[in-house]
GROMACS .gro file of C-alpha atoms in nm:
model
  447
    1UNK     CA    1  12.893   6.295   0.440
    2UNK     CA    2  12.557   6.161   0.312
    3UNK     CA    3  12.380   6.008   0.611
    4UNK     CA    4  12.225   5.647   0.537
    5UNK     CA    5  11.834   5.621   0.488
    6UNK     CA    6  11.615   5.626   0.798
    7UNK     CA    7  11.423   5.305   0.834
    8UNK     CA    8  11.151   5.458   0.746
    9UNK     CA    9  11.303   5.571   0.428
   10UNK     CA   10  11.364   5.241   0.339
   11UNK     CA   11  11.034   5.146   0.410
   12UNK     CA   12  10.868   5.370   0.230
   13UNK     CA   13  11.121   5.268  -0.085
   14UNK     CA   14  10.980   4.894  -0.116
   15UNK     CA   15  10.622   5.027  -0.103
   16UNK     CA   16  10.420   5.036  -0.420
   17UNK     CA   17  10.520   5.298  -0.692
   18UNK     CA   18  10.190   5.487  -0.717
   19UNK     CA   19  10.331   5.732  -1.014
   20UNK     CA   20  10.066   5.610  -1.278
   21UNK     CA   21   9.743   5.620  -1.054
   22UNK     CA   22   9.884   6.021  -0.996
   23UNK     CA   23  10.006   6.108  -1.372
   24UNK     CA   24   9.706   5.935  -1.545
   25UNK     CA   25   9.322   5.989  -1.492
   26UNK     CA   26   9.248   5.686  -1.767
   27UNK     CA   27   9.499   5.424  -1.562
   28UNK     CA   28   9.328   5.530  -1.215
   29UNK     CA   29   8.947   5.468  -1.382
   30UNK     CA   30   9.072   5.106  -1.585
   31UNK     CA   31   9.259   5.029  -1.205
   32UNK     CA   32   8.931   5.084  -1.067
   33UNK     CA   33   8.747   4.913  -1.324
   34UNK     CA   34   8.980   4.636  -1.325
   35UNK     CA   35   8.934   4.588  -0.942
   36UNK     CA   36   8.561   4.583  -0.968
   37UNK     CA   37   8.552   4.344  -1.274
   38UNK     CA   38   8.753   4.056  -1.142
   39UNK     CA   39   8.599   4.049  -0.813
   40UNK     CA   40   8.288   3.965  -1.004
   41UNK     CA   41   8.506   3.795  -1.266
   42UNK     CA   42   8.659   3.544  -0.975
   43UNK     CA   43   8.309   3.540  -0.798
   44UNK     CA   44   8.194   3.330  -1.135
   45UNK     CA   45   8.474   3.116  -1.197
   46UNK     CA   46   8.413   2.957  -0.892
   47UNK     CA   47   8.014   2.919  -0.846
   48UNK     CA   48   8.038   2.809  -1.256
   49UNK     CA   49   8.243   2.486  -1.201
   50UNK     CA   50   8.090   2.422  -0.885
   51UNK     CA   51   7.717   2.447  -1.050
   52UNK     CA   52   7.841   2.219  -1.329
   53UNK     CA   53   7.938   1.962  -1.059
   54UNK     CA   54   7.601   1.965  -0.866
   55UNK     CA   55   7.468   1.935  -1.220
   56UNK     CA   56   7.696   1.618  -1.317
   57UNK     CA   57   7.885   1.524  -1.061
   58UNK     CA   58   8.125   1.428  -1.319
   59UNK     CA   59   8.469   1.597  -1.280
   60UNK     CA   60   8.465   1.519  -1.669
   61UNK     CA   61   8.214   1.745  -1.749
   62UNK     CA   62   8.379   2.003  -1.519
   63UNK     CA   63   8.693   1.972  -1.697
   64UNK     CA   64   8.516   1.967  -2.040
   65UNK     CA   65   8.513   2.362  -1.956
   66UNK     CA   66   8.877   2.354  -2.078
   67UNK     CA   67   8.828   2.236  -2.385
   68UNK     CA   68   8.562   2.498  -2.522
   69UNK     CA   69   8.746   2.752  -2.398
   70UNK     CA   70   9.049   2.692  -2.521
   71UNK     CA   71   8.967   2.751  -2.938
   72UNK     CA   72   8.793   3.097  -2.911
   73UNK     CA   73   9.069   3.237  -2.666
   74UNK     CA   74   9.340   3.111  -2.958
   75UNK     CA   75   9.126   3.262  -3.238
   76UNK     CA   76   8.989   3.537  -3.064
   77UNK     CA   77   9.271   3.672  -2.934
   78UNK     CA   78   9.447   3.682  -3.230
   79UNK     CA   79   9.162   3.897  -3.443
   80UNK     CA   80   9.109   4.087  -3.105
   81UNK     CA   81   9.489   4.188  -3.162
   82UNK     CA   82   9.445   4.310  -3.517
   83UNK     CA   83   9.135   4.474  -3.394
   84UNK     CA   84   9.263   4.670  -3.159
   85UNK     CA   85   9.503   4.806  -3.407
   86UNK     CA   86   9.246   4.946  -3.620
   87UNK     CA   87   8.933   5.098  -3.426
   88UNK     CA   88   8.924   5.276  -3.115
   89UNK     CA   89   9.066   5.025  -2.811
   90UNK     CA   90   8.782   5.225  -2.592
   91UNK     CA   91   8.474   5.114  -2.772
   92UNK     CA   92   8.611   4.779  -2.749
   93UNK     CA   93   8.676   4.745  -2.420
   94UNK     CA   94   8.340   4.910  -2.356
   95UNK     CA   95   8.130   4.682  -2.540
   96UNK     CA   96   8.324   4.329  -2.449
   97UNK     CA   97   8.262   4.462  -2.094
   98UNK     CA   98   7.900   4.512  -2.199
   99UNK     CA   99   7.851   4.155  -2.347
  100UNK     CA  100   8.058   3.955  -2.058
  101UNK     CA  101   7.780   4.113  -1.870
  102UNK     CA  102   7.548   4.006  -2.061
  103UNK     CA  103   7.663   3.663  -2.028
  104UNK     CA  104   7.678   3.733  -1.677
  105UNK     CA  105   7.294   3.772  -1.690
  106UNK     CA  106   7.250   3.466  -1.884
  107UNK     CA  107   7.342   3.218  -1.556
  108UNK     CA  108   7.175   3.443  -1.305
  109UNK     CA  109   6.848   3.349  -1.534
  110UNK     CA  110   6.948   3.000  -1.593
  111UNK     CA  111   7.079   2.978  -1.180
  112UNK     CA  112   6.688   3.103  -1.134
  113UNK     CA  113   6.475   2.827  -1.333
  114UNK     CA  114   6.320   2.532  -1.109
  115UNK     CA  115   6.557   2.304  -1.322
  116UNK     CA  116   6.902   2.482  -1.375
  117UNK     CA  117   7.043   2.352  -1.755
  118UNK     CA  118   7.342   2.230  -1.844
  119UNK     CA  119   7.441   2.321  -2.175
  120UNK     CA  120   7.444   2.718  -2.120
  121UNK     CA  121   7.672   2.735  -1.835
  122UNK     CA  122   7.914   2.563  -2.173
  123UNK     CA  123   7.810   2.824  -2.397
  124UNK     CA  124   7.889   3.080  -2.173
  125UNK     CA  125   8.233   2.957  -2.071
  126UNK     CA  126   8.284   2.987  -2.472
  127UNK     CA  127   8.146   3.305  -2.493
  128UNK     CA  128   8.353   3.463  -2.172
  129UNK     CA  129   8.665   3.241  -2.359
  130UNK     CA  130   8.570   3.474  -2.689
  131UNK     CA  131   8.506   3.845  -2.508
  132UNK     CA  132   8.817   3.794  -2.322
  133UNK     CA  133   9.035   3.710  -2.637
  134UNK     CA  134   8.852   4.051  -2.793
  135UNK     CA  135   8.944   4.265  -2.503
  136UNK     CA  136   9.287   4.176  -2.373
  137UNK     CA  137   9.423   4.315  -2.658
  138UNK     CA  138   9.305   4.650  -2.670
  139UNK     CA  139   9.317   4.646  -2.289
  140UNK     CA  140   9.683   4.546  -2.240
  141UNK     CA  141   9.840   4.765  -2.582
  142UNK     CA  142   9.616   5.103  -2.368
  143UNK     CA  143   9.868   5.070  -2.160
  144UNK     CA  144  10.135   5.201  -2.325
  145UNK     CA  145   9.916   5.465  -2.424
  146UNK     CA  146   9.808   5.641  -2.117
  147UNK     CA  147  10.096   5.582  -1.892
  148UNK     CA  148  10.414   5.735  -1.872
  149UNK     CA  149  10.704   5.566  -2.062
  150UNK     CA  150  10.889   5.573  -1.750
  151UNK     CA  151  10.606   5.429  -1.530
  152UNK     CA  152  10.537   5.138  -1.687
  153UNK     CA  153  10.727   4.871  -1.471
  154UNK     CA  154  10.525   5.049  -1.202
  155UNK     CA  155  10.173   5.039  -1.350
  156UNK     CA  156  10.238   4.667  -1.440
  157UNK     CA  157  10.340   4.586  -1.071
  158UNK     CA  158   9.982   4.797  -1.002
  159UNK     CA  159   9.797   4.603  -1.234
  160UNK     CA  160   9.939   4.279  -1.113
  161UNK     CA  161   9.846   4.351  -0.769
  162UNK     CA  162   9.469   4.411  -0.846
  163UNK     CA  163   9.432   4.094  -1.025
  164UNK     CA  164   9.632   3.901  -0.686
  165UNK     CA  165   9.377   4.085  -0.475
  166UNK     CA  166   9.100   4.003  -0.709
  167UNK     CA  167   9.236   3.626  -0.712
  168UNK     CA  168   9.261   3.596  -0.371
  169UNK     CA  169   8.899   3.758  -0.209
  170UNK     CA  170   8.714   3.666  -0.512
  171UNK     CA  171   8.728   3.340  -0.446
  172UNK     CA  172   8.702   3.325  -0.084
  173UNK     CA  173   8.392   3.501  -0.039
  174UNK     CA  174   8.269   3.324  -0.393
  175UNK     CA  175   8.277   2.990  -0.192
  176UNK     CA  176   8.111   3.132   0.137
  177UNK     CA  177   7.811   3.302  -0.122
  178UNK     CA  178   7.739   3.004  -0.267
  179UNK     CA  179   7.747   2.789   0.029
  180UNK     CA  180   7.508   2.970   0.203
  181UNK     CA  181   7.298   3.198  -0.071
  182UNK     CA  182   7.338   2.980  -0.387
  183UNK     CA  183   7.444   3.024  -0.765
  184UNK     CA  184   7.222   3.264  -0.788
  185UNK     CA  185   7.334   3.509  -0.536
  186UNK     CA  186   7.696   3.466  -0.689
  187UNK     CA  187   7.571   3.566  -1.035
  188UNK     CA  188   7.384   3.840  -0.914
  189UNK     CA  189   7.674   3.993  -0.758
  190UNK     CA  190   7.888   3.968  -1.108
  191UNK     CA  191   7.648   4.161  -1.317
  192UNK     CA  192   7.653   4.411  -1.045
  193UNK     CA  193   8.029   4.444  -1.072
  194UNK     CA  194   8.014   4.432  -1.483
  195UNK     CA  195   7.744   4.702  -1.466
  196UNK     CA  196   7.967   4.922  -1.280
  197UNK     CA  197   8.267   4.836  -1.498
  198UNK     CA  198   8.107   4.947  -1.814
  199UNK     CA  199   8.003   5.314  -1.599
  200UNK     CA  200   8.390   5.318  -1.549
  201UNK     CA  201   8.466   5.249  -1.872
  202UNK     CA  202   8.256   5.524  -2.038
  203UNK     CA  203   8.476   5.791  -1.918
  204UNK     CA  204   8.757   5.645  -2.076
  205UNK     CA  205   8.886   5.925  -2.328
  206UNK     CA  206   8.868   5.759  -2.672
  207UNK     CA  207   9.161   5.590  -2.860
  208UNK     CA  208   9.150   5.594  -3.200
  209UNK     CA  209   9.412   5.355  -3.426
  210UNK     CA  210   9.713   5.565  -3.539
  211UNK     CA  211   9.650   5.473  -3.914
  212UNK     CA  212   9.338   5.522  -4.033
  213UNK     CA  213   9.123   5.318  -4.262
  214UNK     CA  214   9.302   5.002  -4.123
  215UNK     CA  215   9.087   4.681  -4.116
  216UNK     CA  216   9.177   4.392  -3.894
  217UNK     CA  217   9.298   4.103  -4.133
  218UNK     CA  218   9.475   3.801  -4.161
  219UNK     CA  219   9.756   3.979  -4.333
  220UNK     CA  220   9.781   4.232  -4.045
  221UNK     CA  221   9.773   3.955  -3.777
  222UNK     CA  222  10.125   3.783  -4.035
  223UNK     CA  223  10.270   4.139  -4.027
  224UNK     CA  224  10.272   4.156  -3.628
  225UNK     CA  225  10.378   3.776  -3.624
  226UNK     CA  226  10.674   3.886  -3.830
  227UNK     CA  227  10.779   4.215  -3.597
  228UNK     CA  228  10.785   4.003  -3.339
  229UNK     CA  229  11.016   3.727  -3.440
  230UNK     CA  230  11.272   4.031  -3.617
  231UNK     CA  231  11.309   4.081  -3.277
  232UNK     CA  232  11.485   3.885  -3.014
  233UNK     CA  233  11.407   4.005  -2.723
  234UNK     CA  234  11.058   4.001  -2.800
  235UNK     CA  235  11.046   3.614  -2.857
  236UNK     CA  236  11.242   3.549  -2.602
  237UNK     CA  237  10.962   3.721  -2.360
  238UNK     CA  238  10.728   3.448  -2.528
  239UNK     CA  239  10.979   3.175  -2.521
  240UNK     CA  240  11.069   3.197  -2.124
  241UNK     CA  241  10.674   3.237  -2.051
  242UNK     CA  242  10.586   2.965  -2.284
  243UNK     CA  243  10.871   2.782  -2.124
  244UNK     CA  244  10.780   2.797  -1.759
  245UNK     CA  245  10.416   2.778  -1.799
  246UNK     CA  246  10.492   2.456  -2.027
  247UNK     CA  247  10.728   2.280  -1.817
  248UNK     CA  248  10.609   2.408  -1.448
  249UNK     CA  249  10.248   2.474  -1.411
  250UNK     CA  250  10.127   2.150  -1.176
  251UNK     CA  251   9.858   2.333  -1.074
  252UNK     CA  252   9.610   2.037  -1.198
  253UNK     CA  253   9.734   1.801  -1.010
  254UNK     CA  254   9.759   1.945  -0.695
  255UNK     CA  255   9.470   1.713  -0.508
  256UNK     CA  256   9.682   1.434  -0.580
  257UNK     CA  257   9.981   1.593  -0.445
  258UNK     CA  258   9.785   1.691  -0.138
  259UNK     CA  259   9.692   1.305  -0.094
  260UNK     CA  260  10.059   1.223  -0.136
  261UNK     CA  261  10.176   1.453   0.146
  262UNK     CA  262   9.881   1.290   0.381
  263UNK     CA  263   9.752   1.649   0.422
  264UNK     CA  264   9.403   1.699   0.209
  265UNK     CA  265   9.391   1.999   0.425
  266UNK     CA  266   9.623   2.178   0.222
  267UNK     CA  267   9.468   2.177  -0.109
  268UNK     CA  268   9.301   2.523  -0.078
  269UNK     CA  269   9.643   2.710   0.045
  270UNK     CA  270   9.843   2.505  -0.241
  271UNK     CA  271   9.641   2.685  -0.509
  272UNK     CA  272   9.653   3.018  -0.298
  273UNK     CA  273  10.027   3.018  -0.238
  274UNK     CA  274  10.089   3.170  -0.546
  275UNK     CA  275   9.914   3.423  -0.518
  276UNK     CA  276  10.014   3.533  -0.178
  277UNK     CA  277  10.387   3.511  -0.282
  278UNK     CA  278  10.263   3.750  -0.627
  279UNK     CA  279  10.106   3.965  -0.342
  280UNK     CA  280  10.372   4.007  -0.153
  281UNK     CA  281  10.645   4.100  -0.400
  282UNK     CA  282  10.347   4.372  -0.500
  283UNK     CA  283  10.305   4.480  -0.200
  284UNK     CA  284  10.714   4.556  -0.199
  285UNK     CA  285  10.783   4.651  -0.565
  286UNK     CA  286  10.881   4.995  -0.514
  287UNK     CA  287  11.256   4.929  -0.586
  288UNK     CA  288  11.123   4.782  -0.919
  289UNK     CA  289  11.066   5.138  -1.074
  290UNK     CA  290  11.441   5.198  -1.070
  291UNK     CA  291  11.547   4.874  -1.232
  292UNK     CA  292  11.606   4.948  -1.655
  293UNK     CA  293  11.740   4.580  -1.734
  294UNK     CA  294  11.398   4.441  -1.740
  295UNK     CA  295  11.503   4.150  -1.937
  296UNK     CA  296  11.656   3.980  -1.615
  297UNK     CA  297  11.383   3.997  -1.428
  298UNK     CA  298  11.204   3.806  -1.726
  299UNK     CA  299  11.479   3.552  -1.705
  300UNK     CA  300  11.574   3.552  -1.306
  301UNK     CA  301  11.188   3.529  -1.251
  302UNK     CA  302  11.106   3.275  -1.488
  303UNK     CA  303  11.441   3.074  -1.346
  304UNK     CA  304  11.301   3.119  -0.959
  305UNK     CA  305  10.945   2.996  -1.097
  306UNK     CA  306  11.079   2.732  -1.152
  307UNK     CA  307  11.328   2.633  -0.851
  308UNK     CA  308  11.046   2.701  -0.629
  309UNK     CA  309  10.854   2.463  -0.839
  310UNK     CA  310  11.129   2.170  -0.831
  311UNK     CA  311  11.110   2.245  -0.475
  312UNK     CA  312  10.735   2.200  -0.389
  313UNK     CA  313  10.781   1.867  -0.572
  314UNK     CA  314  11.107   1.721  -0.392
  315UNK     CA  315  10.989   1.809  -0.051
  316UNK     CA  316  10.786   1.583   0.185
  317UNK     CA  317  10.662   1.847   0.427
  318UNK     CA  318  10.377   2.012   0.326
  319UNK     CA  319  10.473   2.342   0.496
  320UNK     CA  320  10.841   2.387   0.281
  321UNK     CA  321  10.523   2.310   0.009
  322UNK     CA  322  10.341   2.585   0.043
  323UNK     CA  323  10.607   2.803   0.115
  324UNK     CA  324  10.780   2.658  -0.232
  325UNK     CA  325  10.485   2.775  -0.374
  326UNK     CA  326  10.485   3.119  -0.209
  327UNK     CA  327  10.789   3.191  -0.386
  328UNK     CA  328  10.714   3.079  -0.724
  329UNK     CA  329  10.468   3.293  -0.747
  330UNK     CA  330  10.651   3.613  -0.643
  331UNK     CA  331  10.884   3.448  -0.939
  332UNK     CA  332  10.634   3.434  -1.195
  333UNK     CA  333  10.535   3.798  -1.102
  334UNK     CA  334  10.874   3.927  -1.136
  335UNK     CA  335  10.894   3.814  -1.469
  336UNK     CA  336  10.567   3.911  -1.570
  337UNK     CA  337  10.666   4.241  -1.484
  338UNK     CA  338  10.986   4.228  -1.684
  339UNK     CA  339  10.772   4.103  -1.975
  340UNK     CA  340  10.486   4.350  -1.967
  341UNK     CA  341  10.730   4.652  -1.957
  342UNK     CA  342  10.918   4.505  -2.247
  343UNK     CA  343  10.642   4.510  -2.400
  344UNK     CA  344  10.498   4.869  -2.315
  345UNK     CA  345  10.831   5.014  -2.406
  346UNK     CA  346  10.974   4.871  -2.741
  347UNK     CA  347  10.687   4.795  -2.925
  348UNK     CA  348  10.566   5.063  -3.212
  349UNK     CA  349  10.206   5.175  -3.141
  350UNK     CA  350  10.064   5.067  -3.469
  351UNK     CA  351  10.133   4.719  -3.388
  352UNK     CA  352  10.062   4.696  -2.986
  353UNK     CA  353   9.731   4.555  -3.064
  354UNK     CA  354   9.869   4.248  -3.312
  355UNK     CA  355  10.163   4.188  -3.052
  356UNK     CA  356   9.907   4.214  -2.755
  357UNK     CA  357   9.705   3.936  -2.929
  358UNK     CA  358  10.053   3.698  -2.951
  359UNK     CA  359  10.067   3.780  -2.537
  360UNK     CA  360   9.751   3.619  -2.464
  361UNK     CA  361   9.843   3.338  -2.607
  362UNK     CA  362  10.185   3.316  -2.465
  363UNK     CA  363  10.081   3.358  -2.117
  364UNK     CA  364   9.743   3.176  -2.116
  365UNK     CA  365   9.809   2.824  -2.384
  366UNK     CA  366  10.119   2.733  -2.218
  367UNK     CA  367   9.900   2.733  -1.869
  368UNK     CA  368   9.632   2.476  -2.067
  369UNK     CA  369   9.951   2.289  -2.231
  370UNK     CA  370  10.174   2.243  -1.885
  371UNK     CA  371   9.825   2.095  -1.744
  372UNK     CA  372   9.821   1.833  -1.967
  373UNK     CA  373  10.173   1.760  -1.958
  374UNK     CA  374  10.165   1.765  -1.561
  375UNK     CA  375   9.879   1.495  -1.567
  376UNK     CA  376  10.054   1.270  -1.839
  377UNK     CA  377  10.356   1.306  -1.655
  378UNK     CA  378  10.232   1.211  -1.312
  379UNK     CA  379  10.026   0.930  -1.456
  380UNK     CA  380  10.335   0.798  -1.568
  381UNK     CA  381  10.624   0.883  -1.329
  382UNK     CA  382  10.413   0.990  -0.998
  383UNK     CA  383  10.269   1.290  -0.892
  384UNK     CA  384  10.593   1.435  -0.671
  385UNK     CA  385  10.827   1.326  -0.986
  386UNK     CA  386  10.618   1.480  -1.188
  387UNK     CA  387  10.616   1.856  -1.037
  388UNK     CA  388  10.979   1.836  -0.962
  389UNK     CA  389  11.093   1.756  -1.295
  390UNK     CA  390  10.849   1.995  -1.458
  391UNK     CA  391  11.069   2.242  -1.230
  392UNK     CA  392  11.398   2.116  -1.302
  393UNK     CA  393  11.337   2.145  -1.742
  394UNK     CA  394  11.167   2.505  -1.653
  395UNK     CA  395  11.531   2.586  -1.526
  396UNK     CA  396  11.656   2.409  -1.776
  397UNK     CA  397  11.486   2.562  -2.087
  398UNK     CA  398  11.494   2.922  -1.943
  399UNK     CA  399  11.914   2.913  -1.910
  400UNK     CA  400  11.900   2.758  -2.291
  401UNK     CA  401  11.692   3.016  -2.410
  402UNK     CA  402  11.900   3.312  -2.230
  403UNK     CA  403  12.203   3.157  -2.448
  404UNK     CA  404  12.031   3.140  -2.758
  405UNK     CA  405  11.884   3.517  -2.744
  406UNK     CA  406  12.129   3.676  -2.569
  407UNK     CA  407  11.964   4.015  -2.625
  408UNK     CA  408  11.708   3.971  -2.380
  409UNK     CA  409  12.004   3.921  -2.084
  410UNK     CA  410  12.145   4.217  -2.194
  411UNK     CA  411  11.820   4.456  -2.282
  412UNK     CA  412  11.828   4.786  -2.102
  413UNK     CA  413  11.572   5.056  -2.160
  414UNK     CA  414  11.815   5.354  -2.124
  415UNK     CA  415  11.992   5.208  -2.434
  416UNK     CA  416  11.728   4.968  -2.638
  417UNK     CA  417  11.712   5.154  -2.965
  418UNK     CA  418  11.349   5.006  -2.995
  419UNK     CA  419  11.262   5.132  -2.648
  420UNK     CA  420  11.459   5.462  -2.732
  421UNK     CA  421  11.225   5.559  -3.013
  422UNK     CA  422  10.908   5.480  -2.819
  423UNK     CA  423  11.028   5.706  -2.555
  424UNK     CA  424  11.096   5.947  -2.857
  425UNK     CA  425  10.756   5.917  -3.012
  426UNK     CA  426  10.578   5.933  -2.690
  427UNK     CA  427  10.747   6.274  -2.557
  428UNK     CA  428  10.653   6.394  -2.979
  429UNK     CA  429  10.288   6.288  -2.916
  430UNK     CA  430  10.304   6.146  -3.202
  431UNK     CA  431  10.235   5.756  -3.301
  432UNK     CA  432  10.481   5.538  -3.366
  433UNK     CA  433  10.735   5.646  -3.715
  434UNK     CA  434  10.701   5.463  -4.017
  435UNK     CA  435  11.063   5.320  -3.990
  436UNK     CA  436  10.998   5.143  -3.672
  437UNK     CA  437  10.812   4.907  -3.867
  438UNK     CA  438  11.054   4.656  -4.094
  439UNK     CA  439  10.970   4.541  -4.395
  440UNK     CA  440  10.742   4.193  -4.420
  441UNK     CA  441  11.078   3.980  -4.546
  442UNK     CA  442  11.300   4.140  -4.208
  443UNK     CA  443  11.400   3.802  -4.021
  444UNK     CA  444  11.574   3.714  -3.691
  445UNK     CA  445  11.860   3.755  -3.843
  446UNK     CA  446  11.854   4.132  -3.969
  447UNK     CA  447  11.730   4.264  -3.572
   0.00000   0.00000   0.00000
């Protein structure tokens, strides 16, 4: 008789799935890298709005940082897709690391004039908006490349819980740094961290495009639109994302939430819960290695985002808030992990960079869009109505959309044919086979 698992055992099976930091000398230096840069990253995010404020003191101009930083994420992201598709993703990662230090350096010089101005820390924000739409690309389709076909749900949990640790210190000390040293100080400490990035990234081992003499184009950006929507459990990764983010993301109005719950106390830990909860499912996501029907945790993630949501909205106490919010973000992170190794695992490597492009923009628009629709809809209905309902159509739209593509329910790596012959190609060495790739007129219909 098989005796049951010591405690221990059990232990050790929720911890972290280290696999990809062992197998791959490329995922441990971009881990690394990734660590350093968003630390730094996080450190300016914060001292930039808050510099704009002491600047202003209109809340106006601090949200006008939205707005230019919305258009070159949308258009950069998608020629940063068909870029990476058709040069080496290493040199660009290396030089978009190189300029968003250079922008880096740009507000430690303006931080250090007698008379700080305005109107770089906006060209800037556009110019991070524009690098970052260039990189993600190439930096999210590596992935696929360098790690294990097998490891991916586990790199994905790995890479999720660097950014939640970046997320969560970053800030923190960001606030005490420029309470006591000043902008400066907090600027000088990001080109530090992009200076050591780009070291990192120079002993990446190159990655050249599978075809050659492939130019990014308009025409290749159409041709990855049109792979992904032959396939259905592609979209419906986009769909759910776009979805929850849409419907559920209340995160700009949480001051006036905090004023409703007569606790202004709790504004900081409402926009940290998340990240905690994200924290703490990585922090446990061992058992997520041996799960192959990732397609449920994209739609039981997405469906406990937003629960947890509908929850921190109908609640009066701020406590069953917070903890509300806790778990919608250990929701959000189970799904993104479902979606990410969806993504890793079925698409052709010819076209990760195009697709990679469409993922920006699923996960990072809908955030902008559910913003605005939160503040319309609290303006209108009240701030508590407004998060819970948000919640309630996130549910909502996220069961519709499992019955429309049912595909994405039933999606299992072990039997995907689309995951099948990356696993195939990636044991060959070999890029991705021509017939992966359907013809321009394939439709929905014909997947």
């Amino acid at each position: 008789m098989t005796s049951a698992p010591s405690p221990a055992a059990r232990l050790a099976a929720l911890l972290p799935d280290l696999s990809p930091l062992r197998s791959s000398a490329d995922f441990r230096l971009l881990w690394v890298q990734g660590l350093v840069t968003y630390f730094g990253s996080f450190m300016a995010l914060i001292a930039l709005p808050l510099q704009i404020k002491e600047l202003t003191g209109s809340p106006l101009a601090v949200g006008a940082m939205g707005a230019v930083e919305l258009v070159p994420l949308v258009v950069f992201g998608l020629y940063g897709g068909a870029l990476a598709d058709a040069v080496d993703r290493r040199k660009v990662i290396l030089a978009t690391e190189a300029g968003l230090g250079v922008l880096a350096l740009v507000l430690l010089v303006n931080a250090a004039l007698p008379d700080p101005m305005l109107w770089p820390l906006y060209v800037v924000a556009a110019g991070v908006s524009a690098l970052s739409g260039l990189q993600r690309p190439a930096l999210d389709s590596l992935m696929a490349r360098i790690v294990p076909h097998e490891q991916q749900t586990a790199a994905a949990a790995l890479n999720s819980l660097r950014w939640q640790f970046g997320a969560i210190t970053g800030p923190a000390v960001a606030g005490v740094v420029v309470s006591y040293a000043g902008h400066a100080t907090a600027y000088t400490v990001t080109v530090a961290t992009f200076a050591a990035s780009v070291l990192l990234c120079l002993r990446l081992t190159p990655a050249p495009p599978v075809r050659e003499n492939t130019k990014p184009s308009l025409r290749g950006i159409v041709e990855g639109a049109r792979y992904a929507c032959s396939r259905p459990v592609l979209l419906g990764t986009y769909a759910v994302d776009m979805a929850a983010m849409f419907f559920a993301f209340p995160n700009a109005i949480f001051p006036f939430l905090a004023d409703e719950l007569d606790a202004d106390w709790s504004l900081g830990l409402m926009y940290a819960a998340g990240s905690i909860g994200s924290l703490v499912l990585g922090l446990t996501s061992g058992w997520t290695s041996r799960v192959r029907r990732h397609g449920l945790f994209v739609v039981f993630g997405a469906a406990v985002w937003g629960l947890a949501i509908a929850g921190a909205g109908w609640f009066g106490n701020v406590w069953l808030v917070l903890v509300c919010l806790a778990v919608a973000g250990a929701g959000d992170m189970l799904s993104g992990l479902g979606r990410s190794t969806i993504w890793n695992q079925t698409i052709p490597e010819e076209l990760r960079g195009r697709l990679a492009g469409i993922e920006v923009l699923s996960y990072s628009v809908g955030p902008q869009l559910g913003q605005v629709r939160a503040g319309a809809m609290a303006g209108w209905t009240g701030t508590r109505a407004a998060v819970w309902s948000g919640g309630a159509a996130c549910v909502a739209s996220v069961a519709l959309l499992a019955a429309v593509l049912p595909k994405l329910l039933t999606y299992d790596s072990a039997t995907d044919e689309d995951a099948l012959r990356g696993r195939r190609a990636k044991e060959a060495g070999t890029g991705t086979p021509e017939a992966a790739v359907p013809a321009p007129e394939a439709g929905l219909s014909e997947a």
